[in-house]
PDB file of C-alpha atoms and ligand atoms in Angstrom:
ATOM      1  CA  UNK A   1      17.500 -89.667 -34.726  1.00  0.00           C
ATOM      2  CA  UNK A   2      14.874 -86.969 -34.435  1.00  0.00           C
ATOM      3  CA  UNK A   3      12.629 -89.138 -32.308  1.00  0.00           C
ATOM      4  CA  UNK A   4      15.380 -90.184 -29.899  1.00  0.00           C
ATOM      5  CA  UNK A   5      16.250 -86.526 -29.500  1.00  0.00           C
ATOM      6  CA  UNK A   6      12.635 -85.646 -28.646  1.00  0.00           C
ATOM      7  CA  UNK A   7      12.481 -88.608 -26.280  1.00  0.00           C
ATOM      8  CA  UNK A   8      15.574 -87.295 -24.506  1.00  0.00           C
ATOM      9  CA  UNK A   9      14.020 -83.840 -24.380  1.00  0.00           C
ATOM     10  CA  UNK A  10      10.788 -85.186 -22.884  1.00  0.00           C
ATOM     11  CA  UNK A  11      12.834 -86.994 -20.279  1.00  0.00           C
ATOM     12  CA  UNK A  12      14.564 -83.729 -19.356  1.00  0.00           C
ATOM     13  CA  UNK A  13      11.202 -82.003 -19.012  1.00  0.00           C
ATOM     14  CA  UNK A  14       9.972 -84.815 -16.785  1.00  0.00           C
ATOM     15  CA  UNK A  15      13.024 -84.463 -14.532  1.00  0.00           C
ATOM     16  CA  UNK A  16      12.438 -80.739 -14.294  1.00  0.00           C
ATOM     17  CA  UNK A  17       8.780 -81.307 -13.374  1.00  0.00           C
ATOM     18  CA  UNK A  18       9.702 -83.793 -10.647  1.00  0.00           C
ATOM     19  CA  UNK A  19      12.329 -81.521  -9.151  1.00  0.00           C
ATOM     20  CA  UNK A  20       9.966 -78.542  -8.926  1.00  0.00           C
ATOM     21  CA  UNK A  21       6.731 -80.290  -8.005  1.00  0.00           C
ATOM     22  CA  UNK A  22       7.677 -81.766  -4.672  1.00  0.00           C
ATOM     23  CA  UNK A  23       9.366 -79.082  -2.727  1.00  0.00           C
ATOM     24  CA  UNK A  24       7.418 -76.803  -0.468  1.00  0.00           C
ATOM     25  CA  UNK A  25       6.284 -73.316  -1.524  1.00  0.00           C
ATOM     26  CA  UNK A  26       7.942 -70.074  -0.309  1.00  0.00           C
ATOM     27  CA  UNK A  27       5.707 -69.831   2.781  1.00  0.00           C
ATOM     28  CA  UNK A  28       6.540 -73.405   3.757  1.00  0.00           C
ATOM     29  CA  UNK A  29      10.209 -72.656   3.162  1.00  0.00           C
ATOM     30  CA  UNK A  30      10.004 -69.572   5.445  1.00  0.00           C
ATOM     31  CA  UNK A  31       8.405 -71.609   8.243  1.00  0.00           C
ATOM     32  CA  UNK A  32      10.941 -74.395   7.777  1.00  0.00           C
ATOM     33  CA  UNK A  33      13.834 -71.935   8.060  1.00  0.00           C
ATOM     34  CA  UNK A  34      12.278 -70.608  11.276  1.00  0.00           C
ATOM     35  CA  UNK A  35      11.952 -74.141  12.627  1.00  0.00           C
ATOM     36  CA  UNK A  36      15.615 -74.995  12.032  1.00  0.00           C
ATOM     37  CA  UNK A  37      16.620 -72.293  14.542  1.00  0.00           C
ATOM     38  CA  UNK A  38      14.143 -73.268  17.259  1.00  0.00           C
ATOM     39  CA  UNK A  39      14.410 -75.667  20.168  1.00  0.00           C
ATOM     40  CA  UNK A  40      11.241 -77.735  20.381  1.00  0.00           C
ATOM     41  CA  UNK A  41      11.545 -80.140  23.337  1.00  0.00           C
ATOM     42  CA  UNK A  42       7.963 -81.446  23.099  1.00  0.00           C
ATOM     43  CA  UNK A  43       8.003 -81.946  19.281  1.00  0.00           C
ATOM     44  CA  UNK A  44       5.167 -79.541  18.603  1.00  0.00           C
ATOM     45  CA  UNK A  45       6.718 -78.882  15.159  1.00  0.00           C
ATOM     46  CA  UNK A  46       7.159 -82.547  14.252  1.00  0.00           C
ATOM     47  CA  UNK A  47       4.606 -82.429  11.412  1.00  0.00           C
ATOM     48  CA  UNK A  48       6.433 -79.541   9.665  1.00  0.00           C
ATOM     49  CA  UNK A  49       7.658 -81.605   6.707  1.00  0.00           C
ATOM     50  CA  UNK A  50       9.411 -79.375   4.143  1.00  0.00           C
ATOM     51  CA  UNK A  51       9.033 -81.962   1.355  1.00  0.00           C
ATOM     52  CA  UNK A  52       5.253 -81.459   1.198  1.00  0.00           C
ATOM     53  CA  UNK A  53       3.973 -79.203  -1.574  1.00  0.00           C
ATOM     54  CA  UNK A  54       2.764 -76.558   0.905  1.00  0.00           C
ATOM     55  CA  UNK A  55       2.576 -76.163   4.718  1.00  0.00           C
ATOM     56  CA  UNK A  56      -1.232 -76.330   4.831  1.00  0.00           C
ATOM     57  CA  UNK A  57      -1.396 -79.796   6.390  1.00  0.00           C
ATOM     58  CA  UNK A  58       1.191 -79.001   9.078  1.00  0.00           C
ATOM     59  CA  UNK A  59      -0.142 -78.819  12.632  1.00  0.00           C
ATOM     60  CA  UNK A  60      -0.497 -75.272  14.050  1.00  0.00           C
ATOM     61  CA  UNK A  61      -0.550 -73.757  10.519  1.00  0.00           C
ATOM     62  CA  UNK A  62      -3.834 -72.693   8.889  1.00  0.00           C
ATOM     63  CA  UNK A  63      -4.280 -71.764   5.203  1.00  0.00           C
ATOM     64  CA  UNK A  64      -7.076 -70.105   3.254  1.00  0.00           C
ATOM     65  CA  UNK A  65      -8.756 -71.678   0.181  1.00  0.00           C
ATOM     66  CA  UNK A  66      -5.786 -70.620  -1.975  1.00  0.00           C
ATOM     67  CA  UNK A  67      -3.254 -72.446   0.239  1.00  0.00           C
ATOM     68  CA  UNK A  68      -1.889 -69.219   1.673  1.00  0.00           C
ATOM     69  CA  UNK A  69      -0.897 -69.245   5.352  1.00  0.00           C
ATOM     70  CA  UNK A  70      -3.298 -67.119   7.421  1.00  0.00           C
ATOM     71  CA  UNK A  71      -2.663 -68.395  10.969  1.00  0.00           C
ATOM     72  CA  UNK A  72       0.299 -69.570  13.006  1.00  0.00           C
ATOM     73  CA  UNK A  73      -0.833 -70.971  16.378  1.00  0.00           C
ATOM     74  CA  UNK A  74       2.097 -71.879  18.610  1.00  0.00           C
ATOM     75  CA  UNK A  75       0.948 -70.547  21.994  1.00  0.00           C
ATOM     76  CA  UNK A  76       1.920 -72.580  25.098  1.00  0.00           C
ATOM     77  CA  UNK A  77       4.265 -74.833  23.123  1.00  0.00           C
ATOM     78  CA  UNK A  78       7.486 -74.792  25.179  1.00  0.00           C
ATOM     79  CA  UNK A  79       9.454 -73.511  22.182  1.00  0.00           C
ATOM     80  CA  UNK A  80      12.657 -71.509  22.625  1.00  0.00           C
ATOM     81  CA  UNK A  81      14.971 -69.692  20.253  1.00  0.00           C
ATOM     82  CA  UNK A  82      14.948 -66.517  18.180  1.00  0.00           C
ATOM     83  CA  UNK A  83      12.224 -65.301  15.838  1.00  0.00           C
ATOM     84  CA  UNK A  84      13.512 -64.375  12.409  1.00  0.00           C
ATOM     85  CA  UNK A  85      12.981 -62.056   9.444  1.00  0.00           C
ATOM     86  CA  UNK A  86      11.375 -64.827   7.386  1.00  0.00           C
ATOM     87  CA  UNK A  87       8.120 -64.508   9.364  1.00  0.00           C
ATOM     88  CA  UNK A  88       7.721 -61.179   7.555  1.00  0.00           C
ATOM     89  CA  UNK A  89       7.333 -63.014   4.243  1.00  0.00           C
ATOM     90  CA  UNK A  90       4.025 -64.655   5.265  1.00  0.00           C
ATOM     91  CA  UNK A  91       2.163 -61.843   3.510  1.00  0.00           C
ATOM     92  CA  UNK A  92      -1.322 -63.232   4.122  1.00  0.00           C
ATOM     93  CA  UNK A  93      -0.897 -63.918   7.808  1.00  0.00           C
ATOM     94  CA  UNK A  94      -3.805 -62.696   9.958  1.00  0.00           C
ATOM     95  CA  UNK A  95      -3.032 -64.339  13.309  1.00  0.00           C
ATOM     96  CA  UNK A  96       0.469 -64.666  14.770  1.00  0.00           C
ATOM     97  CA  UNK A  97      -0.007 -66.496  18.074  1.00  0.00           C
ATOM     98  CA  UNK A  98       3.335 -67.219  19.748  1.00  0.00           C
ATOM     99  CA  UNK A  99       2.389 -66.444  23.373  1.00  0.00           C
ATOM    100  CA  UNK A 100       3.769 -68.232  26.473  1.00  0.00           C
ATOM    101  CA  UNK A 101       6.907 -69.818  25.092  1.00  0.00           C
ATOM    102  CA  UNK A 102      10.561 -68.944  25.537  1.00  0.00           C
ATOM    103  CA  UNK A 103      11.135 -67.021  22.324  1.00  0.00           C
ATOM    104  CA  UNK A 104      14.144 -64.762  22.854  1.00  0.00           C
ATOM    105  CA  UNK A 105      16.110 -62.032  21.119  1.00  0.00           C
ATOM    106  CA  UNK A 106      14.652 -59.092  19.259  1.00  0.00           C
ATOM    107  CA  UNK A 107      11.268 -58.751  17.607  1.00  0.00           C
ATOM    108  CA  UNK A 108      12.108 -58.742  13.847  1.00  0.00           C
ATOM    109  CA  UNK A 109      11.263 -55.427  12.195  1.00  0.00           C
ATOM    110  CA  UNK A 110      10.097 -57.458   9.179  1.00  0.00           C
ATOM    111  CA  UNK A 111       6.900 -58.309  11.109  1.00  0.00           C
ATOM    112  CA  UNK A 112       5.862 -54.792  10.055  1.00  0.00           C
ATOM    113  CA  UNK A 113       5.399 -56.206   6.519  1.00  0.00           C
ATOM    114  CA  UNK A 114       2.398 -58.307   7.605  1.00  0.00           C
ATOM    115  CA  UNK A 115      -0.226 -55.952   6.154  1.00  0.00           C
ATOM    116  CA  UNK A 116      -3.112 -58.355   6.790  1.00  0.00           C
ATOM    117  CA  UNK A 117      -2.265 -59.092  10.391  1.00  0.00           C
ATOM    118  CA  UNK A 118      -5.260 -58.800  12.751  1.00  0.00           C
ATOM    119  CA  UNK A 119      -3.733 -60.212  15.923  1.00  0.00           C
ATOM    120  CA  UNK A 120      -0.159 -60.442  17.178  1.00  0.00           C
ATOM    121  CA  UNK A 121       0.265 -62.228  20.507  1.00  0.00           C
ATOM    122  CA  UNK A 122       3.892 -62.420  21.611  1.00  0.00           C
ATOM    123  CA  UNK A 123       3.193 -62.096  25.356  1.00  0.00           C
ATOM    124  CA  UNK A 124       4.865 -64.321  27.918  1.00  0.00           C
ATOM    125  CA  UNK A 125       8.255 -64.821  26.234  1.00  0.00           C
ATOM    126  CA  UNK A 126      11.810 -63.538  26.771  1.00  0.00           C
ATOM    127  CA  UNK A 127      11.843 -60.989  23.950  1.00  0.00           C
ATOM    128  CA  UNK A 128      14.304 -58.109  24.248  1.00  0.00           C
ATOM    129  CA  UNK A 129      15.105 -54.866  22.483  1.00  0.00           C
ATOM    130  CA  UNK A 130      12.642 -52.313  21.185  1.00  0.00           C
ATOM    131  CA  UNK A 131       9.141 -52.510  19.780  1.00  0.00           C
ATOM    132  CA  UNK A 132       9.803 -52.036  16.021  1.00  0.00           C
ATOM    133  CA  UNK A 133       8.679 -48.708  14.554  1.00  0.00           C
ATOM    134  CA  UNK A 134       7.653 -50.730  11.496  1.00  0.00           C
ATOM    135  CA  UNK A 135       4.575 -51.856  13.468  1.00  0.00           C
ATOM    136  CA  UNK A 136       3.117 -48.503  12.404  1.00  0.00           C
ATOM    137  CA  UNK A 137       2.503 -50.188   9.001  1.00  0.00           C
ATOM    138  CA  UNK A 138       0.197 -52.877  10.443  1.00  0.00           C
ATOM    139  CA  UNK A 139      -3.005 -51.087   9.424  1.00  0.00           C
ATOM    140  CA  UNK A 140      -5.259 -54.153   9.909  1.00  0.00           C
ATOM    141  CA  UNK A 141      -4.025 -54.838  13.427  1.00  0.00           C
ATOM    142  CA  UNK A 142      -6.685 -55.051  16.167  1.00  0.00           C
ATOM    143  CA  UNK A 143      -4.872 -56.935  18.959  1.00  0.00           C
ATOM    144  CA  UNK A 144      -1.236 -56.357  19.955  1.00  0.00           C
ATOM    145  CA  UNK A 145      -0.111 -58.100  23.126  1.00  0.00           C
ATOM    146  CA  UNK A 146       3.601 -57.831  23.945  1.00  0.00           C
ATOM    147  CA  UNK A 147       3.248 -57.988  27.740  1.00  0.00           C
ATOM    148  CA  UNK A 148       5.485 -60.084  30.014  1.00  0.00           C
ATOM    149  CA  UNK A 149       8.701 -59.868  28.032  1.00  0.00           C
ATOM    150  CA  UNK A 150      11.927 -57.887  28.517  1.00  0.00           C
ATOM    151  CA  UNK A 151      11.270 -55.116  26.009  1.00  0.00           C
ATOM    152  CA  UNK A 152      13.098 -51.803  26.390  1.00  0.00           C
ATOM    153  CA  UNK A 153      13.013 -48.386  24.730  1.00  0.00           C
ATOM    154  CA  UNK A 154       9.990 -46.161  24.252  1.00  0.00           C
ATOM    155  CA  UNK A 155       6.567 -46.921  22.786  1.00  0.00           C
ATOM    156  CA  UNK A 156       6.908 -46.006  19.078  1.00  0.00           C
ATOM    157  CA  UNK A 157       4.751 -42.967  18.218  1.00  0.00           C
ATOM    158  CA  UNK A 158       4.011 -44.779  14.938  1.00  0.00           C
ATOM    159  CA  UNK A 159       1.559 -47.012  16.854  1.00  0.00           C
ATOM    160  CA  UNK A 160      -0.764 -44.022  17.307  1.00  0.00           C
ATOM    161  CA  UNK A 161      -1.650 -44.266  13.582  1.00  0.00           C
ATOM    162  CA  UNK A 162      -3.119 -47.776  13.939  1.00  0.00           C
ATOM    163  CA  UNK A 163      -6.778 -46.778  13.809  1.00  0.00           C
ATOM    164  CA  UNK A 164      -8.057 -50.378  14.039  1.00  0.00           C
ATOM    165  CA  UNK A 165      -6.097 -51.204  17.181  1.00  0.00           C
ATOM    166  CA  UNK A 166      -8.562 -52.189  19.926  1.00  0.00           C
ATOM    167  CA  UNK A 167      -6.316 -53.930  22.447  1.00  0.00           C
ATOM    168  CA  UNK A 168      -2.721 -53.082  23.348  1.00  0.00           C
ATOM    169  CA  UNK A 169      -0.866 -54.661  26.266  1.00  0.00           C
ATOM    170  CA  UNK A 170       2.784 -53.846  26.939  1.00  0.00           C
ATOM    171  CA  UNK A 171       2.653 -54.358  30.726  1.00  0.00           C
ATOM    172  CA  UNK A 172       5.459 -56.165  32.585  1.00  0.00           C
ATOM    173  CA  UNK A 173       8.360 -55.035  30.401  1.00  0.00           C
ATOM    174  CA  UNK A 174      11.122 -52.460  30.874  1.00  0.00           C
ATOM    175  CA  UNK A 175       9.837 -49.679  28.618  1.00  0.00           C
ATOM    176  CA  UNK A 176      10.651 -46.023  29.173  1.00  0.00           C
ATOM    177  CA  UNK A 177       9.484 -42.595  28.026  1.00  0.00           C
ATOM    178  CA  UNK A 178       5.878 -41.479  27.945  1.00  0.00           C
ATOM    179  CA  UNK A 179       2.622 -43.024  26.773  1.00  0.00           C
ATOM    180  CA  UNK A 180       1.216 -41.527  23.528  1.00  0.00           C
ATOM    181  CA  UNK A 181      -2.188 -39.873  23.904  1.00  0.00           C
ATOM    182  CA  UNK A 182      -3.523 -39.787  20.366  1.00  0.00           C
ATOM    183  CA  UNK A 183      -5.292 -42.225  18.057  1.00  0.00           C
ATOM    184  CA  UNK A 184      -6.222 -45.535  19.691  1.00  0.00           C
ATOM    185  CA  UNK A 185      -4.236 -44.579  22.808  1.00  0.00           C
ATOM    186  CA  UNK A 186      -7.211 -42.504  23.995  1.00  0.00           C
ATOM    187  CA  UNK A 187      -9.044 -45.752  24.838  1.00  0.00           C
ATOM    188  CA  UNK A 188      -6.390 -48.073  26.287  1.00  0.00           C
ATOM    189  CA  UNK A 189      -6.655 -48.573  30.085  1.00  0.00           C
ATOM    190  CA  UNK A 190      -3.590 -47.669  32.167  1.00  0.00           C
ATOM    191  CA  UNK A 191      -3.271 -51.370  33.095  1.00  0.00           C
ATOM    192  CA  UNK A 192      -1.980 -51.926  29.545  1.00  0.00           C
ATOM    193  CA  UNK A 193       1.193 -50.125  30.618  1.00  0.00           C
ATOM    194  CA  UNK A 194       1.630 -51.478  34.180  1.00  0.00           C
ATOM    195  CA  UNK A 195       4.962 -52.521  35.609  1.00  0.00           C
ATOM    196  CA  UNK A 196       7.358 -50.703  33.329  1.00  0.00           C
ATOM    197  CA  UNK A 197       9.413 -48.990  35.992  1.00  0.00           C
ATOM    198  CA  UNK A 198      10.810 -46.286  33.686  1.00  0.00           C
ATOM    199  CA  UNK A 199       7.610 -45.544  31.775  1.00  0.00           C
ATOM    200  CA  UNK A 200       5.994 -42.243  32.713  1.00  0.00           C
ATOM    201  CA  UNK A 201       2.358 -41.238  32.442  1.00  0.00           C
ATOM    202  CA  UNK A 202       0.582 -40.028  29.308  1.00  0.00           C
ATOM    203  CA  UNK A 203       2.433 -37.174  27.630  1.00  0.00           C
ATOM    204  CA  UNK A 204       0.935 -33.707  28.132  1.00  0.00           C
ATOM    205  CA  UNK A 205      -1.113 -32.265  25.322  1.00  0.00           C
ATOM    206  CA  UNK A 206       0.771 -29.700  23.278  1.00  0.00           C
ATOM    207  CA  UNK A 207       4.173 -30.609  24.613  1.00  0.00           C
ATOM    208  CA  UNK A 208       6.884 -32.255  22.581  1.00  0.00           C
ATOM    209  CA  UNK A 209       7.155 -35.871  23.758  1.00  0.00           C
ATOM    210  CA  UNK A 210       9.889 -35.974  26.345  1.00  0.00           C
ATOM    211  CA  UNK A 211      11.528 -39.343  26.857  1.00  0.00           C
ATOM    212  CA  UNK A 212      12.120 -39.501  30.589  1.00  0.00           C
ATOM    213  CA  UNK A 213      14.984 -41.846  31.302  1.00  0.00           C
ATOM    214  CA  UNK A 214      15.089 -43.324  27.800  1.00  0.00           C
TER     215      UNK A 214
HETATM  216  C1  NAG B 301       5.449 -78.079  28.111  1.00  0.00           C
HETATM  217  O1  NAG B 301       6.269 -78.585  29.137  1.00  0.00           O
HETATM  218  C2  NAG B 301       5.561 -78.908  30.307  1.00  0.00           C
HETATM  219  C3  NAG B 301       6.576 -79.289  31.374  1.00  0.00           C
HETATM  220  O2  NAG B 301       7.683 -79.940  30.813  1.00  0.00           O
HETATM  221  C4  NAG B 301       4.554 -80.029  30.003  1.00  0.00           C
HETATM  222  O3  NAG B 301       3.809 -80.354  31.162  1.00  0.00           O
HETATM  223  C5  NAG B 301       3.603 -79.564  28.909  1.00  0.00           C
HETATM  224  O4  NAG B 301       2.740 -80.604  28.521  1.00  0.00           O
HETATM  225  C6  NAG B 301       4.387 -79.080  27.690  1.00  0.00           C
HETATM  226  N1  NAG B 301       3.482 -78.462  26.746  1.00  0.00           N
HETATM  227  C7  NAG B 301       3.300 -78.929  25.503  1.00  0.00           C
HETATM  228  C8  NAG B 301       2.357 -78.154  24.639  1.00  0.00           C
HETATM  229  O5  NAG B 301       3.881 -79.901  25.078  1.00  0.00           O
HETATM  230  C1  NAG B 302       7.222 -56.820  36.219  1.00  0.00           C
HETATM  231  O1  NAG B 302       7.711 -57.223  34.955  1.00  0.00           O
HETATM  232  C2  NAG B 302       8.873 -58.016  34.978  1.00  0.00           C
HETATM  233  C3  NAG B 302       9.333 -58.232  33.544  1.00  0.00           C
HETATM  234  O2  NAG B 302       8.380 -58.926  32.797  1.00  0.00           O
HETATM  235  C4  NAG B 302       8.576 -59.316  35.728  1.00  0.00           C
HETATM  236  O3  NAG B 302       9.745 -60.093  35.805  1.00  0.00           O
HETATM  237  C5  NAG B 302       8.050 -59.007  37.120  1.00  0.00           C
HETATM  238  O4  NAG B 302       7.653 -60.192  37.762  1.00  0.00           O
HETATM  239  C6  NAG B 302       6.875 -58.059  37.039  1.00  0.00           C
HETATM  240  N1  NAG B 302       6.467 -57.648  38.400  1.00  0.00           N
HETATM  241  C7  NAG B 302       5.217 -57.758  38.818  1.00  0.00           C
HETATM  242  C8  NAG B 302       4.962 -57.233  40.195  1.00  0.00           C
HETATM  243  O5  NAG B 302       4.311 -58.224  38.138  1.00  0.00           O
END
């Protein structure tokens, strides 16, 4: 009696082990959720198999030695559809490369949670709405290219606190207001702000930022 009970118990443990071993980890789950919303006419995301133990063997995904996702490389991939909040859960992400696709809708504010992000390239899409103020939390960020989208609103003042930011490009959007003058903004060329018909020049020192036409 006792031994058949322990046999049954071992069997239960085995079932539990099987059911937890072969599903993907939270980062894989986040990427899979993103994929389910996207239109991918050239099957760039075909290798994204959610039954694998982690997403580290998927094409266009790169992990570090601890199987944590550090890069997402989906530039020039003909993908359309909305980005989503789940991208903000890839806490170790350093490179988010989604340029030249047809991503649409708003930029999720949750991308501001990517504390290790070095480069965010969202240029050449159909993104709308405002640049999230939460980007002021991206203290590791060096490259931020949001050009050639349909972004509106003003440039968040929070971006002036990004002391590592070396390259900013928001040209070819529909931004308004004035260009900040402090922090990294002292070194960005005016070309970074080109072709935003309602964006005015750098704000004047000592004056309260005045959002012309915003
Ligand atoms: C994207 O679509 C174009 C035209 O349909 C095609 O030539 C190109 O190879 C596609 N790109 C990828 C990465 O599949
Ligand atoms: C200005 O930006 C808009 C929005 O991205 C774009 O459609 C348009 O072609 C750009 N104009 C020029 C002259 O580059």
